[in-house]
Coordinates of N, CA and C and ligand atoms in Angstrom, one line a residue:
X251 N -1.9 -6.0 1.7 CA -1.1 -6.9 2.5 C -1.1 -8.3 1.7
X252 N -0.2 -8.8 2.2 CA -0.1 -9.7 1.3 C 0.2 -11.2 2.6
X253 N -0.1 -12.5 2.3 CA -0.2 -13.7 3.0 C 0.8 -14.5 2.5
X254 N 2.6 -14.8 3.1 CA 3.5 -16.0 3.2 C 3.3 -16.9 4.2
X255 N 3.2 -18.6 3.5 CA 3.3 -19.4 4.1 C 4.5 -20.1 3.7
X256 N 5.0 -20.9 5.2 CA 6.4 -21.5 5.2 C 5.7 -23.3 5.0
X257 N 6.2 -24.0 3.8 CA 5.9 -25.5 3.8 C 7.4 -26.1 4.7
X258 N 6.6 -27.3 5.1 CA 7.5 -28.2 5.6 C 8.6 -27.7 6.9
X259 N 8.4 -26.8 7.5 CA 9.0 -26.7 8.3 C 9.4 -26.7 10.1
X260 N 8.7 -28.2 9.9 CA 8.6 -29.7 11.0 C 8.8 -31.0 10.4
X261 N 10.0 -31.3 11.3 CA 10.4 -32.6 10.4 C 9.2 -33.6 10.0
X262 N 8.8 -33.7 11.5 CA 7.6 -34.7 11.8 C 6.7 -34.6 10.4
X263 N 5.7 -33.1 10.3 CA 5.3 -33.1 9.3 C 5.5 -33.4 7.9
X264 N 6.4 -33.0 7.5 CA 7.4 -33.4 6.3 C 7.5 -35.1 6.2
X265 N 7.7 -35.4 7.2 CA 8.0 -37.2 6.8 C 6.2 -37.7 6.5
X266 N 5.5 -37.3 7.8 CA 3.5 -37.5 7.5 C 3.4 -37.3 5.6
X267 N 4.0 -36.3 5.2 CA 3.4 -36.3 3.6 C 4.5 -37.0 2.8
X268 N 5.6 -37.6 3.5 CA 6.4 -38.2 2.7 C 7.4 -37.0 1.6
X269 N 7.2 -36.1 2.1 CA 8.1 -35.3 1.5 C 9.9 -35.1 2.0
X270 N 10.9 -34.6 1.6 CA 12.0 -34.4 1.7 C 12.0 -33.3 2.9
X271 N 12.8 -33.1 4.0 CA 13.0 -32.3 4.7 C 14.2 -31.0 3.6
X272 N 13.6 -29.9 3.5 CA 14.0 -29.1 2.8 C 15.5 -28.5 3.5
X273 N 16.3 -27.8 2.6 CA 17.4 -27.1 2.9 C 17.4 -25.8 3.3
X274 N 16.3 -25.8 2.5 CA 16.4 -24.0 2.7 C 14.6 -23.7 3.2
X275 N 14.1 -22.6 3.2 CA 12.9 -22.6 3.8 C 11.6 -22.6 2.1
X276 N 10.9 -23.2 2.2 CA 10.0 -23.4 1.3 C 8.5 -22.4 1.2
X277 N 8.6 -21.5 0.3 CA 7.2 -21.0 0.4 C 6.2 -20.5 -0.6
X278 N 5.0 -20.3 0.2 CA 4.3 -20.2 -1.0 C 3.1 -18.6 -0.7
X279 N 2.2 -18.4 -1.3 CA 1.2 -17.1 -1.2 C -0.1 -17.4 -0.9
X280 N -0.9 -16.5 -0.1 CA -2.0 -16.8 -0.6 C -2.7 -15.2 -0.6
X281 N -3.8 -15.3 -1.3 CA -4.2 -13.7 -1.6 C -4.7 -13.1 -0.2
X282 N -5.2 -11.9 -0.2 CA -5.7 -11.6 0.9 C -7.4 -11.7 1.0
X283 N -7.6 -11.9 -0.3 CA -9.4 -12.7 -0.1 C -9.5 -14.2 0.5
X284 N -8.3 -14.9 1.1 CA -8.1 -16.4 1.5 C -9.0 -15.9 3.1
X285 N -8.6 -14.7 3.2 CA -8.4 -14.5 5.1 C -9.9 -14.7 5.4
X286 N -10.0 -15.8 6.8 CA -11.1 -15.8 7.3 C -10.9 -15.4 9.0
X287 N -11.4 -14.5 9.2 CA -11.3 -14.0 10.4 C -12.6 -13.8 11.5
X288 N -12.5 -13.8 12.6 CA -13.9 -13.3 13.4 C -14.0 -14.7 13.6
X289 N -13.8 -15.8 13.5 CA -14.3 -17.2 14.2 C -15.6 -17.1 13.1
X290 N -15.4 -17.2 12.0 CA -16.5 -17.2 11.3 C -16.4 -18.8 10.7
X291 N -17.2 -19.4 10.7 CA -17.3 -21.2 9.7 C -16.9 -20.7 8.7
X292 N -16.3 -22.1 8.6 CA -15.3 -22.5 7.0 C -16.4 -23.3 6.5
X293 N -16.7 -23.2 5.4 CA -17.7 -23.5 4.2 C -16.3 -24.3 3.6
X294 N -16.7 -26.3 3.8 CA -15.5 -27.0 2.4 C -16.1 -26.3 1.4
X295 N -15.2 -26.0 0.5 CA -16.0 -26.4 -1.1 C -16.9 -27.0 -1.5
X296 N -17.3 -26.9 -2.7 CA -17.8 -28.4 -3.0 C -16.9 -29.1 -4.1
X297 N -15.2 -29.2 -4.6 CA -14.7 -29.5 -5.5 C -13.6 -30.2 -4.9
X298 N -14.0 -30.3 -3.5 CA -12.9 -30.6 -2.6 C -13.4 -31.9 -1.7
X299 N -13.1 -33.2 -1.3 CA -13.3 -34.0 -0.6 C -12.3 -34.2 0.4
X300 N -11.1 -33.6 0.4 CA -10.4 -33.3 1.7 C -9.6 -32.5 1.8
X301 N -10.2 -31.2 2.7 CA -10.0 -30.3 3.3 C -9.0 -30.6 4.5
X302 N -7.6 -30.7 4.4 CA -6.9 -30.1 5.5 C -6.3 -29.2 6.3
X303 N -6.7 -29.7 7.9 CA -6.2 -28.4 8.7 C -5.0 -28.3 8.7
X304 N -4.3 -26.9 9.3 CA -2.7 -27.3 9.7 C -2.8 -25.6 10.2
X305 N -2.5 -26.2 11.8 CA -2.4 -25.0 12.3 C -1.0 -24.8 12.6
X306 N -1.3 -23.2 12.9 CA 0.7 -22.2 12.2 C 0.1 -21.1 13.2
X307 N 1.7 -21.2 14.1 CA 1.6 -19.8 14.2 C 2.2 -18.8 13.3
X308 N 1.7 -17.6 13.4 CA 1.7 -16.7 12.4 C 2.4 -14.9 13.2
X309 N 3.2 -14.8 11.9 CA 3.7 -13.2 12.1 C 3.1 -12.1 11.5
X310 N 3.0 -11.2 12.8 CA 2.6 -9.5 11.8 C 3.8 -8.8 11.3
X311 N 3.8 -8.6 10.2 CA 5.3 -7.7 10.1 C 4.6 -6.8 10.3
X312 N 5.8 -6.0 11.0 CA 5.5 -4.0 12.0 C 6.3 -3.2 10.5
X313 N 7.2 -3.5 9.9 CA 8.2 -2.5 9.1 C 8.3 -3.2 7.8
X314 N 8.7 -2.3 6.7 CA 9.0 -2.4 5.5 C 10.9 -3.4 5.5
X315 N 11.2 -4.3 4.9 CA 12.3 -4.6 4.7 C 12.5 -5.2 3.8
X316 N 13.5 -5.4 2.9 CA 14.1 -6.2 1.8 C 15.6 -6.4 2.4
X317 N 15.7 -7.7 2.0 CA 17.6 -8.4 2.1 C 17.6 -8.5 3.5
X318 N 16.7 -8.4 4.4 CA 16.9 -8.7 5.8 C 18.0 -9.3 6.4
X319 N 19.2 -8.9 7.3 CA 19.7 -10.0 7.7 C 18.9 -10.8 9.1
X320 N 19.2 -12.0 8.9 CA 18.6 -13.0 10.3 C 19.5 -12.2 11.6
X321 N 20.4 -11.4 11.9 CA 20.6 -10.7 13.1 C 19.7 -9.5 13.3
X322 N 18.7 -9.4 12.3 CA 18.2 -8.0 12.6 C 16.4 -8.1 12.2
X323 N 16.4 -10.0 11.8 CA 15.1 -9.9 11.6 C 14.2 -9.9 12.9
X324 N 14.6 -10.3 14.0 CA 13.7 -10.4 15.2 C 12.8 -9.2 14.8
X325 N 13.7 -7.6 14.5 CA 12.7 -6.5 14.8 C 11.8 -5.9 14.1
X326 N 11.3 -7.3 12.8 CA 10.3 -6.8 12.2 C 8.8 -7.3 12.3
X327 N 9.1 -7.9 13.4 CA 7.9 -8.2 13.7 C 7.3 -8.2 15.3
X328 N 6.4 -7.6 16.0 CA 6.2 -8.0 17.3 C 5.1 -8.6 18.3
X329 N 4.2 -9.1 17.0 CA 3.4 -9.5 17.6 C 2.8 -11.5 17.0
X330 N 2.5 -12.0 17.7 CA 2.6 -13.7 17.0 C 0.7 -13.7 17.3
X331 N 0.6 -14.5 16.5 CA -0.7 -15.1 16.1 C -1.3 -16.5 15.9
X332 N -2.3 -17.0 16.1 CA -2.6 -18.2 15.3 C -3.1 -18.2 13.8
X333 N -3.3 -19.4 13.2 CA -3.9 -19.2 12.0 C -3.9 -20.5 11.4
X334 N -4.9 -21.3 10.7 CA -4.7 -22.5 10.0 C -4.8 -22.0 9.0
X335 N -4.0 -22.8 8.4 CA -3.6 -22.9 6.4 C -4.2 -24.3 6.1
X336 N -5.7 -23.8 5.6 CA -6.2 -25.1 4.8 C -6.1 -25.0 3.5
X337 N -6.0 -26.4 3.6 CA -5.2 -27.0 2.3 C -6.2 -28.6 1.5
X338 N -6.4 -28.3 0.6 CA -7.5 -29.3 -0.4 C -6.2 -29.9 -0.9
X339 N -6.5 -31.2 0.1 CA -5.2 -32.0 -0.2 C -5.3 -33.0 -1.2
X340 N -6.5 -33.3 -1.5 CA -7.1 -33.6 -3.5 C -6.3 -33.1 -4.0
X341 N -6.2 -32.1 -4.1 CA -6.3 -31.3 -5.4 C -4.4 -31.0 -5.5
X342 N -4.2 -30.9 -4.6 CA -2.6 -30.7 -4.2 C -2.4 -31.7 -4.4
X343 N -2.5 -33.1 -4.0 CA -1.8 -33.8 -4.8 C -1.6 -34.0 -6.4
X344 N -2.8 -33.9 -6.7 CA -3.1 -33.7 -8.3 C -2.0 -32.6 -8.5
X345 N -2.1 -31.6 -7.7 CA -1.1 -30.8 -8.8 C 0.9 -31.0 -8.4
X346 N 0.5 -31.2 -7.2 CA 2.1 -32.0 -7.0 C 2.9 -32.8 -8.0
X347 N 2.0 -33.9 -8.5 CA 2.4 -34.9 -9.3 C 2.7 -34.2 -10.9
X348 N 1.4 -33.2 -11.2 CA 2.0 -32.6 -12.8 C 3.2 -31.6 -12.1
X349 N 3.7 -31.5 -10.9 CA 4.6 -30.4 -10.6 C 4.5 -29.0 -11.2
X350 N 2.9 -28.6 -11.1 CA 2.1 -27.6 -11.0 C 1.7 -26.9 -9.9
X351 N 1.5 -25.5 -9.8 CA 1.5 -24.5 -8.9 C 0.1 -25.1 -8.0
X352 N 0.6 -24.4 -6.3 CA -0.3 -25.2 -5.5 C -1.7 -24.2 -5.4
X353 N -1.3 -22.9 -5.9 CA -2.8 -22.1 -5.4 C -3.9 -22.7 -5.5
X354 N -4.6 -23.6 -6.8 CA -6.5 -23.8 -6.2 C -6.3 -24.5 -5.0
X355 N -5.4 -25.4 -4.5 CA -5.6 -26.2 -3.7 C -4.9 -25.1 -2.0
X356 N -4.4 -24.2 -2.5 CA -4.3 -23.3 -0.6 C -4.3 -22.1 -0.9
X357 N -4.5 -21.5 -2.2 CA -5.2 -19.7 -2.3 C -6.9 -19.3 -2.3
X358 N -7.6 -20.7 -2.3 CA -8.9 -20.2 -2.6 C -9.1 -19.8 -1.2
X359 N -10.8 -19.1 -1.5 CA -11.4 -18.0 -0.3 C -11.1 -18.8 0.8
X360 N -11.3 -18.2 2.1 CA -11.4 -19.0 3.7 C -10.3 -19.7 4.0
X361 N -9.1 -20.1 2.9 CA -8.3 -20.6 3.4 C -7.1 -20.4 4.3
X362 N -7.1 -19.1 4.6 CA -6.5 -18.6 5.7 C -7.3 -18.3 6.5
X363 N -7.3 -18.7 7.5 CA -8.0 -18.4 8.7 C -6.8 -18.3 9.8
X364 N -7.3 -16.7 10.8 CA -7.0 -15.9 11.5 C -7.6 -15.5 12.8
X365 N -7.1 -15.9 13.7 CA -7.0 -15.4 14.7 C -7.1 -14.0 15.3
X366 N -8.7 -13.2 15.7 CA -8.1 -12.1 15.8 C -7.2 -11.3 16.5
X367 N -7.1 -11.9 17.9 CA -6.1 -11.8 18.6 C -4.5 -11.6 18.6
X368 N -3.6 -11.1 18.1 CA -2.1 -11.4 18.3 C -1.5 -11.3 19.9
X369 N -0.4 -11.7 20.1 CA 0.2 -11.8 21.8 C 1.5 -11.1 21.4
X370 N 1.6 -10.1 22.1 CA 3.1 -10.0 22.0 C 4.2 -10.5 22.8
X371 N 5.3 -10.2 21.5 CA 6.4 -10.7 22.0 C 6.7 -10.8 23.4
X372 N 6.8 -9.4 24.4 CA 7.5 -9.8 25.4 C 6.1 -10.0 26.5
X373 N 5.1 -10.5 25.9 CA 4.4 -11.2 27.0 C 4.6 -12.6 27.2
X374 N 5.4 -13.0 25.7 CA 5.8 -14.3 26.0 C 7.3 -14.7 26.5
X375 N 7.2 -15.4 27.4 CA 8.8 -16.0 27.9 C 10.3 -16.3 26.8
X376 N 9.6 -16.8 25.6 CA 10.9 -17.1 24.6 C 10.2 -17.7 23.5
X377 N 10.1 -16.3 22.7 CA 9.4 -16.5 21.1 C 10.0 -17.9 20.7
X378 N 11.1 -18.5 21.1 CA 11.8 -19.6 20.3 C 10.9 -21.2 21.2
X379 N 10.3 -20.7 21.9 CA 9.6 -21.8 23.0 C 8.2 -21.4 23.1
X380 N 7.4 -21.5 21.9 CA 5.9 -21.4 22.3 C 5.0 -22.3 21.7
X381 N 4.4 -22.7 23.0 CA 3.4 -24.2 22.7 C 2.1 -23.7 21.9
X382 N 1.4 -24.4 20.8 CA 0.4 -24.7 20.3 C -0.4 -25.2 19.9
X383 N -1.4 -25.6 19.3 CA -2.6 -26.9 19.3 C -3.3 -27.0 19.2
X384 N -3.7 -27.8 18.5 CA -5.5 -27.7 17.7 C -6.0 -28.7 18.2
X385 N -7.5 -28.4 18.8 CA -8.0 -29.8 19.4 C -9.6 -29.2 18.2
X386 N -10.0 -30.9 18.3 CA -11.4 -30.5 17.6 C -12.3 -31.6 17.9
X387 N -13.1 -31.0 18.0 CA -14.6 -31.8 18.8 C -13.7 -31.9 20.3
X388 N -13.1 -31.5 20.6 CA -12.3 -31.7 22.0 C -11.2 -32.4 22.0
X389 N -10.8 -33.1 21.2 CA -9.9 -33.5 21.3 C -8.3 -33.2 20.6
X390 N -7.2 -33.4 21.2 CA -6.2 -32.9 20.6 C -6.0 -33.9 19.1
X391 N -5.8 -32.9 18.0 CA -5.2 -33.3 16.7 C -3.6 -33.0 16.5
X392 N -3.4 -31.3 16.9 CA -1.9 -31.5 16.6 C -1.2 -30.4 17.9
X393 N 0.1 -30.7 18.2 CA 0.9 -30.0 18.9 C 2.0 -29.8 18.3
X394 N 2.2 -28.5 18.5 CA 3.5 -27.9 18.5 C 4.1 -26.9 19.0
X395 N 5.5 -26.7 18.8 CA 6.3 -25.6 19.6 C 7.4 -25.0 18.7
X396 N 7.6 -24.1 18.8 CA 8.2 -22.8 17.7 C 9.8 -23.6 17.7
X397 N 10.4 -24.2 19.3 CA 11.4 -25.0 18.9 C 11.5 -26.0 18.2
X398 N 10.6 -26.8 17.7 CA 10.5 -27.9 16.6 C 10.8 -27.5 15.0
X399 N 10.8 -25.8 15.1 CA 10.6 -25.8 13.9 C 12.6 -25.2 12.9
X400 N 12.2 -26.2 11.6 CA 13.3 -26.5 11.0 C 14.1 -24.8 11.1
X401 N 13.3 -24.0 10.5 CA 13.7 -22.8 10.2 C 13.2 -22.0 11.1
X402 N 14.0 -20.7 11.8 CA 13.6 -20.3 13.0 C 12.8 -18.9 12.5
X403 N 12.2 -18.0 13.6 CA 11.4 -16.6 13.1 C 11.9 -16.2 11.8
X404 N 13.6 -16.2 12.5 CA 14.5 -15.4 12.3 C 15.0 -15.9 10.6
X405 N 15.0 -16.9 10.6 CA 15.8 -17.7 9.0 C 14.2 -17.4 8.0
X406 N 13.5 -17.5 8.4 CA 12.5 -17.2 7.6 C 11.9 -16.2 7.2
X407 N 12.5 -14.7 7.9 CA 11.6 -14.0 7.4 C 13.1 -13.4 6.7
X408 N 14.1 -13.4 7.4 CA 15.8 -13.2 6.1 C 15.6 -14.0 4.8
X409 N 15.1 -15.2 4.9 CA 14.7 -16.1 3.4 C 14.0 -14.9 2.7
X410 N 13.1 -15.0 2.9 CA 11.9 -14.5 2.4 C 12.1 -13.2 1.9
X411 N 12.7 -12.3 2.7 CA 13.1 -10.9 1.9 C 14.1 -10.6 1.1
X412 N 14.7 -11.9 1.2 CA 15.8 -11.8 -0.1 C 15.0 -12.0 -1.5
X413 N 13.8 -12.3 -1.5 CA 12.8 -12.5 -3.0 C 11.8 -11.7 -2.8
X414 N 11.4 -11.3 -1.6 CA 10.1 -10.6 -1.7 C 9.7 -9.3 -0.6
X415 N 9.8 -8.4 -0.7 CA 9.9 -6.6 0.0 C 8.2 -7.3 1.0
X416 N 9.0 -7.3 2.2 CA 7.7 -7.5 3.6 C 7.2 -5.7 3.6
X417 N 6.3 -5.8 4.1 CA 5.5 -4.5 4.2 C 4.6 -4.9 5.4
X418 N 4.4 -3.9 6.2 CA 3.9 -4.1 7.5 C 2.1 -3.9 7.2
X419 N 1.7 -5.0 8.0 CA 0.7 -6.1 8.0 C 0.9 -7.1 7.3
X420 N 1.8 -7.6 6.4 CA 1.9 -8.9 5.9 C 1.9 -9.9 7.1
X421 N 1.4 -10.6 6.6 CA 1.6 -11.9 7.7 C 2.2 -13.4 7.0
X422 N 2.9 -14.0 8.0 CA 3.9 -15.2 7.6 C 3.3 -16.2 8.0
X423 N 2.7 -17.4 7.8 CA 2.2 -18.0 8.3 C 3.9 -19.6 8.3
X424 N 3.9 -19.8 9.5 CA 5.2 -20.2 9.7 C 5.6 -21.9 9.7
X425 N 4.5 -22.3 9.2 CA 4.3 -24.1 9.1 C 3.9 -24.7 10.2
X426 N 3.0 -25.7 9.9 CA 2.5 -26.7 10.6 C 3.5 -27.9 11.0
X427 N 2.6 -28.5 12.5 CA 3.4 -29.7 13.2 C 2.8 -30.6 12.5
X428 N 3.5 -31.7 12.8 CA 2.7 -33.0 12.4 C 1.3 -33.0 12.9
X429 N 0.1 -34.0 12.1 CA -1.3 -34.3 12.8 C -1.8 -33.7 12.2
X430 N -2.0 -33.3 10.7 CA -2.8 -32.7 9.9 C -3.8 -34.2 9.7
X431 N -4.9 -33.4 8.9 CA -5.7 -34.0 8.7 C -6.8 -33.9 8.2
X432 N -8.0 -34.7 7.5 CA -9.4 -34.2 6.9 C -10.3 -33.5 8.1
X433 N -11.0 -32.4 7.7 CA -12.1 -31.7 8.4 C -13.6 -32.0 8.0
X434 N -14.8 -32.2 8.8 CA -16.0 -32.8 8.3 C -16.6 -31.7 8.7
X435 N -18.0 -31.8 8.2 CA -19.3 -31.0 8.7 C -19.4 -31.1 9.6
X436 N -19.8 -30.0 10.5 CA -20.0 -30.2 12.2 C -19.1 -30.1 13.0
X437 N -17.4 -30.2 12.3 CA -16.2 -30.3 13.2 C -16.0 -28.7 13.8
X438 N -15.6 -28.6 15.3 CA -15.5 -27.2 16.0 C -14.1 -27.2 16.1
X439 N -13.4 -26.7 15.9 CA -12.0 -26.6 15.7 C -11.7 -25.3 16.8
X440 N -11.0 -25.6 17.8 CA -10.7 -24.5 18.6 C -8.3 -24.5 18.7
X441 N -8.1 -23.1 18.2 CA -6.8 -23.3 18.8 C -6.3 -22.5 19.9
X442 N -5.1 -23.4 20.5 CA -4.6 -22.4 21.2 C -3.3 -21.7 21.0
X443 N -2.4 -20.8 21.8 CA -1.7 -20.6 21.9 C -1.2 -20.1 23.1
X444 N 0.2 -21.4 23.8 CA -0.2 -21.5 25.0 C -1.0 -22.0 25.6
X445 N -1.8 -21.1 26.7 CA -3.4 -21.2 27.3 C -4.2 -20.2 26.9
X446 N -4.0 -19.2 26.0 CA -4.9 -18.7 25.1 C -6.1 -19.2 24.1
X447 N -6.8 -19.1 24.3 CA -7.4 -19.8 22.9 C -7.8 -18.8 22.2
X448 N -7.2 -18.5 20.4 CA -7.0 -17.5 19.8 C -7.8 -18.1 18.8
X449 N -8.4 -19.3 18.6 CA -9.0 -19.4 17.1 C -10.4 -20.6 17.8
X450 N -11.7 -20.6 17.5 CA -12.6 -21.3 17.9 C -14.0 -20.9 16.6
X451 N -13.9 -22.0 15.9 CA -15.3 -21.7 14.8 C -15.5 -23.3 14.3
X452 N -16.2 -23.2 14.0 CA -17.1 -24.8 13.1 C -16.9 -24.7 11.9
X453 N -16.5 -25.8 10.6 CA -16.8 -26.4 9.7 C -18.4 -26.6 9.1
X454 N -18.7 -25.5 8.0 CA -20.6 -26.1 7.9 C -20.0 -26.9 6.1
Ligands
LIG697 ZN1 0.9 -24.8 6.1

């Protein structure tokens, strides 16, 4: 299986890093040794002094597809997830600026982290309307809703198979809201989705 993540696809967020709101959907990889699953602690690095969160909901693709059209992508996927995409925002900048590839800074180990939980589709009222959010030490850091987002299930996962054959268990991890931010030792990061809470582990 393989791990797509969608960049920038919340205005809000996009303006926080001073980037361009994109035209088309922006993405990138991460391997499948990134995945941290089970509520298990995220170990920072030690090459990294800021570790950012950015929590995403995430897709399971159910079916094999290439050239998807967006009228027919709803049916490749049916179940939604949480997941943060941490990101060594050090190091990303550094490679931003040589306009070098982002992997050390969002393919190393633990950097996907997974919720083991998925919800399906028709338990939820309107995949295009679902709330989510990351509180840590208790408190809220970010919210978001699937309507905020630039590119919809649907445009992103038609993007994406026009370059790259989905195969069921891939997962998409579908961009972050605004309110990212550094993670410290000791921080408990719990997400939800909805009133679910699908993701709950500590930073050591
Ligand atoms: Zn992200």
């Amino acid at each position: 299986m393989k791990i797509i993540c969608i960049g920038r696809n919340y205005v809000a967020h996009a303006k926080e890093l001073n980037n361009e709101v994109p035209d088309e959907p922006v993405f990138f990889m991460k391997p499948d040794s990134s995945l941290l699953r089970n509520n298990d602690p995220f170990y920072i690095p030690d090459w990294t002094n800021d570790v950012h969160h950015e929590i995403e909901l995430v897709l399971k693709i159910n079916r094999i597809g290439k050239n998807i059209e967006k009228r027919f992508a709803h049916r490749y996927f049916d179940e939604i997830g949480l997941g943060v995409d941490f990101t060594a925002r050090d190091v990303q900048q550094k490679l931003k600026e040589k306009g070098l590839p982002w992997e050390k800074a969002k393919a190393f180990d633990q950097a996907a982290v997974l919720g083991n939980t998925f919800i399906k589709k028709e338990e939820l009222n309107d995949a295009a309307n679902i709330q989510f959010k990351l509180n840590i030490n208790g408190n809220l850091v970010q919210y978001g809703n699937s309507n905020l987002m630039i590119f919809s299930f649907d445009d992103i996962i038609s993007h994406i198979s026009k370059y790259v054959t989905l195969k069921i268990g891939d997962l998409i991890y579908t961009g972050t809201p605004a309110g990212v931010g550094p993670v410290k030792i000791g921080d408990r990061l719990v997400g939800f989705l909805e009133e679910k809470i699908l993701l709950d582990f500590e930073i050591k």
